[in-house]
Amino acid sequence: MNRLKLVRPTKEYEDQVMAYKEAFEKNQDSFDGCAGLEEVEDYEEWLDFEVRLSAKYKESYVPSTVCLAVRTEDNKVIGIIDYRHWLSDFLLQYGGHIGYSVLPSERGKGYAKEMLCLMIEKCKEEGEKKLLLTCDKSNTASAETIIANGGILENEVYDPAGSDEGGVTQRYWIHIKPGKQIYRQKQELYAKFEFRNIRLEEAEQAAEIERICFPPNEACSREMMFRRVAKAPELFLAAVAKDTGKIAGFLNGLSTDENSFRDEFFTDAELYDPEGRNVMLLGLDVMPQYRGRGLARELMNCYLKRERKRGRELILLTCLESKVEMYEKMGFRDRGISRSAWGGEQWHEMCFRMD
């Protein structure tokens, strides 16, 4: 049985996280994997990862998943670990995919190895095939942790900003074998569905699926769906069931140079800019009989890969609070309450930054 569990930071852990910060400051430790905890005055400021870190790193910002390592027997925060969803130039050279730290009073007990192992499992669930881990050459404990989790040393690079006396960073790769369940699920999806752009003659299907998947106050009208299909079919991605030839689910959006969501994107297809740097996602629809198979996640994965190849910078969507966690697992970050009030609802604006 695991001694630790990884959880997302919540209000419940505020006092422990701020005490964690004090312990590191007193010990004069490096805040590795702490998502800038050393730079904030309070817990709420720290939790605003997207806004705070994107402002700091600008075009070099990479979204990440920050977790607390909590001991199961007493709910004590033992460590903090941060998984970066892709590698910027700096991360590829020096920082790696994952950073982590352990409370000074809890070191030497094997917690770092367990934390890293748990995060690798999460990365496996996200479909990662290999992870880069780095450490200062003098940090033998960190190197042992990485090696214990399958890390293979690729090389050593000079890092003038490193804490090591010689400024030498070691770069390790951990190769992940996909979980059998995930591998089988993908095989089944691609055996049963074709992923492709929508066709003009499928607009009626899309409108009907939208009607089924969303309540009337939120659903796109039939007329508007036809306009979107006619205007920007290349910004639809449909999963078509091979046995019926019918659409089982789809994603649709409009490209634009705007960088925040507004209601007009739902109602005005003329806002479409073929050369737009960003995409406003207008709906993720999966028919009820096809849910629970990972189809929504695969639609999103395929869509993000396609739009990255097209040079997009941001993918944005709005969702109800109940769906925030689902989209966070797909790599999106919650920007907070959106200015969109579509359907009279309160929406969260979610953002995915491309590499």
Tab-separated table of C-alpha atoms in Angstrom, residues 39-284:
chain	number	residue	atom	x	y	z
A	39	GLU	CA	7.718	34.214	-4.736
A	40	VAL	CA	4.229	34.575	-3.265
A	41	GLU	CA	2.879	36.203	-0.115
A	42	ASP	CA	-0.210	34.049	0.359
A	43	TYR	CA	-1.790	30.757	-0.655
A	44	GLU	CA	-4.426	32.212	-3.010
A	45	GLU	CA	-1.706	33.948	-4.991
A	46	TRP	CA	0.214	30.686	-5.276
A	47	LEU	CA	-2.850	28.791	-6.520
A	48	ASP	CA	-3.234	31.169	-9.480
A	49	PHE	CA	-0.617	29.192	-11.415
A	50	GLU	CA	-1.774	30.067	-14.945
A	51	VAL	CA	-1.910	33.846	-14.599
A	52	ARG	CA	1.106	34.233	-12.338
A	53	LEU	CA	3.540	31.936	-14.149
A	54	SER	CA	2.493	32.896	-17.674
A	55	ALA	CA	3.103	36.551	-16.753
A	56	LYS	CA	6.539	35.639	-15.415
A	57	TYR	CA	7.733	33.382	-18.234
A	58	LYS	CA	5.700	34.922	-21.100
A	59	GLU	CA	6.297	33.011	-24.350
A	60	SER	CA	8.445	30.463	-22.526
A	61	TYR	CA	5.606	29.511	-20.172
A	62	VAL	CA	4.652	25.829	-20.080
A	63	PRO	CA	1.443	24.695	-18.310
A	64	SER	CA	1.955	22.143	-15.597
A	65	THR	CA	0.162	19.945	-13.094
A	66	VAL	CA	1.107	20.799	-9.515
A	67	CYS	CA	0.373	18.179	-6.867
A	68	LEU	CA	0.880	17.847	-3.147
A	69	ALA	CA	2.329	14.576	-1.882
A	70	VAL	CA	0.187	13.812	1.155
A	71	ARG	CA	0.878	11.029	3.646
A	72	THR	CA	-2.183	8.816	3.796
A	73	GLU	CA	-2.007	7.969	7.509
A	74	ASP	CA	-2.196	11.553	8.799
A	75	ASN	CA	-2.945	13.749	5.755
A	76	LYS	CA	0.359	15.571	6.187
A	77	VAL	CA	1.903	17.371	3.198
A	78	ILE	CA	5.260	15.675	2.703
A	79	GLY	CA	6.294	17.173	-0.625
A	80	ILE	CA	5.318	19.135	-3.737
A	81	ILE	CA	5.760	17.880	-7.295
A	82	ASP	CA	5.223	19.624	-10.620
A	83	TYR	CA	4.734	17.932	-14.022
A	84	ARG	CA	5.342	20.235	-17.020
A	85	HIS	CA	3.272	19.200	-20.001
A	86	TRP	CA	5.981	19.768	-22.584
A	87	LEU	CA	9.539	21.048	-22.785
A	88	SER	CA	10.544	24.609	-23.586
A	89	ASP	CA	14.123	25.191	-24.720
A	90	PHE	CA	15.174	25.842	-21.122
A	91	LEU	CA	13.347	22.816	-19.734
A	92	LEU	CA	14.806	20.574	-22.432
A	93	GLN	CA	18.303	21.643	-21.482
A	94	TYR	CA	18.094	22.099	-17.718
A	95	GLY	CA	14.686	21.745	-16.043
A	96	GLY	CA	13.015	18.601	-17.364
A	97	HIS	CA	9.400	17.478	-17.212
A	98	ILE	CA	9.187	17.038	-13.437
A	99	GLY	CA	10.465	18.963	-10.445
A	100	TYR	CA	9.872	17.963	-6.829
A	101	SER	CA	10.888	18.660	-3.258
A	102	VAL	CA	10.391	17.056	0.151
A	103	LEU	CA	9.813	18.723	3.503
A	104	PRO	CA	13.206	18.971	5.275
A	105	SER	CA	11.985	17.027	8.324
A	106	GLU	CA	10.761	14.132	6.136
A	107	ARG	CA	13.853	13.512	4.024
A	108	GLY	CA	15.804	10.283	4.003
A	109	LYS	CA	12.654	8.157	4.241
A	110	GLY	CA	12.197	7.264	0.568
A	111	TYR	CA	9.344	9.709	-0.008
A	112	ALA	CA	10.958	11.358	-3.052
A	113	LYS	CA	11.147	8.010	-4.861
A	114	GLU	CA	7.500	7.290	-4.079
A	115	MET	CA	6.369	10.777	-5.156
A	116	LEU	CA	8.161	10.475	-8.460
A	117	CYS	CA	6.783	6.975	-9.017
A	118	LEU	CA	3.219	8.216	-8.441
A	119	MET	CA	3.690	11.136	-10.831
A	120	ILE	CA	5.125	8.858	-13.507
A	121	GLU	CA	1.939	6.812	-13.258
A	122	LYS	CA	-0.102	9.966	-13.805
A	123	CYS	CA	2.048	10.812	-16.824
A	124	LYS	CA	1.455	7.325	-18.160
A	125	GLU	CA	-2.284	7.960	-17.899
A	126	GLU	CA	-1.779	11.129	-19.947
A	127	GLY	CA	-0.052	9.126	-22.685
A	128	GLU	CA	3.526	10.298	-22.088
A	129	LYS	CA	6.126	7.997	-23.628
A	130	LYS	CA	9.265	9.428	-22.063
A	131	LEU	CA	10.125	11.978	-19.409
A	132	LEU	CA	13.200	14.118	-18.882
A	133	LEU	CA	14.434	14.466	-15.283
A	134	THR	CA	17.398	16.618	-14.299
A	135	CYS	CA	19.457	17.286	-11.188
A	136	ASP	CA	22.679	18.971	-10.172
A	137	LYS	CA	25.614	16.582	-10.462
A	138	SER	CA	26.412	17.020	-6.778
A	139	ASN	CA	22.879	16.022	-5.735
A	140	THR	CA	23.454	12.290	-5.438
A	141	ALA	CA	20.200	11.727	-3.524
A	142	SER	CA	18.152	13.171	-6.399
A	143	ALA	CA	20.139	11.144	-8.928
A	144	GLU	CA	19.420	7.977	-6.942
A	145	THR	CA	15.708	8.842	-6.881
A	146	ILE	CA	15.633	9.296	-10.651
A	147	ILE	CA	17.634	6.136	-11.337
A	148	ALA	CA	15.410	4.123	-8.977
A	149	ASN	CA	12.471	5.136	-11.165
A	150	GLY	CA	14.142	4.015	-14.373
A	151	GLY	CA	16.161	7.104	-15.269
A	152	ILE	CA	18.992	6.620	-17.763
A	153	LEU	CA	21.701	9.282	-17.891
A	154	GLU	CA	21.940	10.841	-21.342
A	155	ASN	CA	24.564	13.507	-20.704
A	156	GLU	CA	25.801	16.300	-18.492
A	157	VAL	CA	25.541	19.967	-19.468
A	158	TYR	CA	27.061	23.133	-18.084
A	159	ASP	CA	24.484	25.264	-16.303
A	160	PRO	CA	25.798	28.663	-15.209
A	161	ALA	CA	22.713	29.160	-13.022
A	162	GLY	CA	22.914	25.727	-11.387
A	163	SER	CA	23.445	25.280	-7.665
A	164	ASP	CA	26.199	22.736	-8.241
A	165	GLU	CA	29.699	24.093	-7.668
A	166	GLY	CA	30.722	23.318	-11.201
A	167	GLY	CA	27.353	24.315	-12.661
A	168	VAL	CA	26.812	20.818	-14.093
A	169	THR	CA	23.322	19.452	-14.698
A	170	GLN	CA	22.705	15.757	-15.306
A	171	ARG	CA	19.944	14.874	-17.806
A	172	TYR	CA	18.121	11.556	-17.368
A	173	TRP	CA	15.381	10.039	-19.534
A	174	ILE	CA	12.702	7.746	-18.163
A	175	HIS	CA	11.026	5.685	-20.878
A	176	ILE	CA	7.414	4.817	-20.102
A	177	LYS	CA	5.691	1.746	-21.376
A	178	PRO	CA	2.042	2.574	-22.001
A	179	GLY	CA	-0.340	0.967	-19.569
A	180	LYS	CA	-2.048	-2.067	-21.013
A	181	GLN	CA	-5.463	-0.553	-20.398
A	182	ILE	CA	-4.616	2.698	-22.211
A	183	TYR	CA	-2.988	0.852	-25.095
A	184	ARG	CA	-6.001	-1.442	-25.514
A	185	GLN	CA	-8.373	1.514	-25.296
A	186	LYS	CA	-6.584	3.371	-28.082
A	187	GLN	CA	-6.513	0.253	-30.220
A	188	GLU	CA	-10.238	-0.191	-29.752
A	189	LEU	CA	-10.964	3.449	-30.563
A	190	TYR	CA	-9.051	3.423	-33.820
A	191	ALA	CA	-10.525	0.072	-34.758
A	192	LYS	CA	-14.061	1.407	-34.303
A	193	PHE	CA	-13.807	5.085	-35.261
A	194	GLU	CA	-12.366	7.218	-38.045
A	195	PHE	CA	-11.097	10.638	-36.935
A	196	ARG	CA	-11.439	13.252	-39.695
A	197	ASN	CA	-12.807	16.666	-40.680
A	198	ILE	CA	-16.555	16.962	-40.918
A	199	ARG	CA	-18.213	16.892	-44.338
A	200	LEU	CA	-20.748	19.471	-45.474
A	201	GLU	CA	-23.475	16.880	-45.789
A	202	GLU	CA	-22.966	15.917	-42.108
A	203	ALA	CA	-24.127	19.290	-40.747
A	204	GLU	CA	-27.554	17.867	-39.945
A	205	GLN	CA	-25.989	15.086	-37.888
A	206	ALA	CA	-23.865	17.589	-35.995
A	207	ALA	CA	-26.890	19.755	-35.202
A	208	GLU	CA	-28.846	16.758	-33.903
A	209	ILE	CA	-25.931	15.551	-31.747
A	210	GLU	CA	-25.608	19.056	-30.288
A	211	ARG	CA	-29.323	19.027	-29.428
A	212	ILE	CA	-28.907	15.690	-27.630
A	213	CYS	CA	-25.723	16.601	-25.769
A	214	PHE	CA	-26.592	20.071	-24.469
A	215	PRO	CA	-29.648	21.645	-22.808
A	216	PRO	CA	-31.584	24.139	-24.977
A	217	ASN	CA	-30.089	27.230	-23.326
A	218	GLU	CA	-26.533	26.037	-24.085
A	219	ALA	CA	-26.886	24.204	-27.415
A	220	CYS	CA	-25.884	25.707	-30.740
A	221	SER	CA	-28.929	26.211	-32.975
A	222	ARG	CA	-29.384	24.121	-36.104
A	223	GLU	CA	-28.979	27.223	-38.259
A	224	MET	CA	-25.739	28.220	-36.521
A	225	MET	CA	-24.319	24.707	-36.765
A	226	PHE	CA	-24.893	24.736	-40.523
A	227	ARG	CA	-23.103	28.090	-40.756
A	228	ARG	CA	-20.104	26.785	-38.798
A	229	VAL	CA	-19.813	23.670	-40.948
A	230	ALA	CA	-20.027	25.752	-44.122
A	231	LYS	CA	-17.608	28.416	-42.876
A	232	ALA	CA	-14.895	26.372	-41.145
A	233	PRO	CA	-15.219	22.615	-41.725
A	234	GLU	CA	-11.465	22.249	-41.159
A	235	LEU	CA	-11.972	23.354	-37.546
A	236	PHE	CA	-14.299	20.446	-36.858
A	237	LEU	CA	-12.953	17.042	-35.893
A	238	ALA	CA	-15.419	14.178	-36.106
A	239	ALA	CA	-15.188	10.644	-34.761
A	240	VAL	CA	-17.175	8.545	-37.202
A	241	ALA	CA	-18.322	5.058	-36.208
A	242	LYS	CA	-17.032	2.627	-38.824
A	243	ASP	CA	-19.937	0.241	-38.426
A	244	THR	CA	-22.637	2.842	-39.105
A	245	GLY	CA	-20.827	5.625	-40.962
A	246	LYS	CA	-22.464	8.096	-38.536
A	247	ILE	CA	-20.795	10.677	-36.315
A	248	ALA	CA	-20.344	9.453	-32.742
A	249	GLY	CA	-18.795	12.669	-31.452
A	250	PHE	CA	-17.098	15.840	-32.596
A	251	LEU	CA	-15.198	18.971	-31.625
A	252	ASN	CA	-15.690	22.323	-33.333
A	253	GLY	CA	-14.154	25.754	-33.066
A	254	LEU	CA	-13.298	29.020	-34.791
A	255	SER	CA	-9.801	30.438	-35.270
A	256	THR	CA	-9.125	34.047	-34.291
A	257	ASP	CA	-6.424	36.393	-33.073
A	258	GLU	CA	-8.453	37.198	-29.958
A	259	ASN	CA	-7.174	35.652	-26.743
A	260	SER	CA	-10.240	35.501	-24.495
A	261	PHE	CA	-13.711	34.095	-24.891
A	262	ARG	CA	-16.887	36.107	-25.559
A	263	ASP	CA	-20.445	35.040	-26.347
A	264	GLU	CA	-20.302	36.291	-29.922
A	265	PHE	CA	-18.125	33.333	-30.921
A	266	PHE	CA	-21.141	31.103	-30.374
A	267	THR	CA	-23.437	33.185	-32.578
A	268	ASP	CA	-21.314	34.772	-35.299
A	269	ALA	CA	-19.391	32.504	-37.654
A	270	GLU	CA	-18.069	35.622	-39.407
A	271	LEU	CA	-15.622	36.039	-36.534
A	272	TYR	CA	-13.694	33.147	-38.106
A	273	ASP	CA	-10.198	34.148	-39.230
A	274	PRO	CA	-8.481	31.359	-41.212
A	275	GLU	CA	-5.063	32.732	-40.219
A	276	GLY	CA	-5.959	33.233	-36.560
A	277	ARG	CA	-3.295	32.329	-34.015
A	278	ASN	CA	-5.811	30.924	-31.519
A	279	VAL	CA	-8.858	28.653	-31.580
A	280	MET	CA	-12.050	29.131	-29.587
A	281	LEU	CA	-13.539	25.674	-29.015
A	282	LEU	CA	-17.308	25.879	-29.227
A	283	GLY	CA	-18.313	22.380	-28.238
A	284	LEU	CA	-17.168	18.855	-27.414
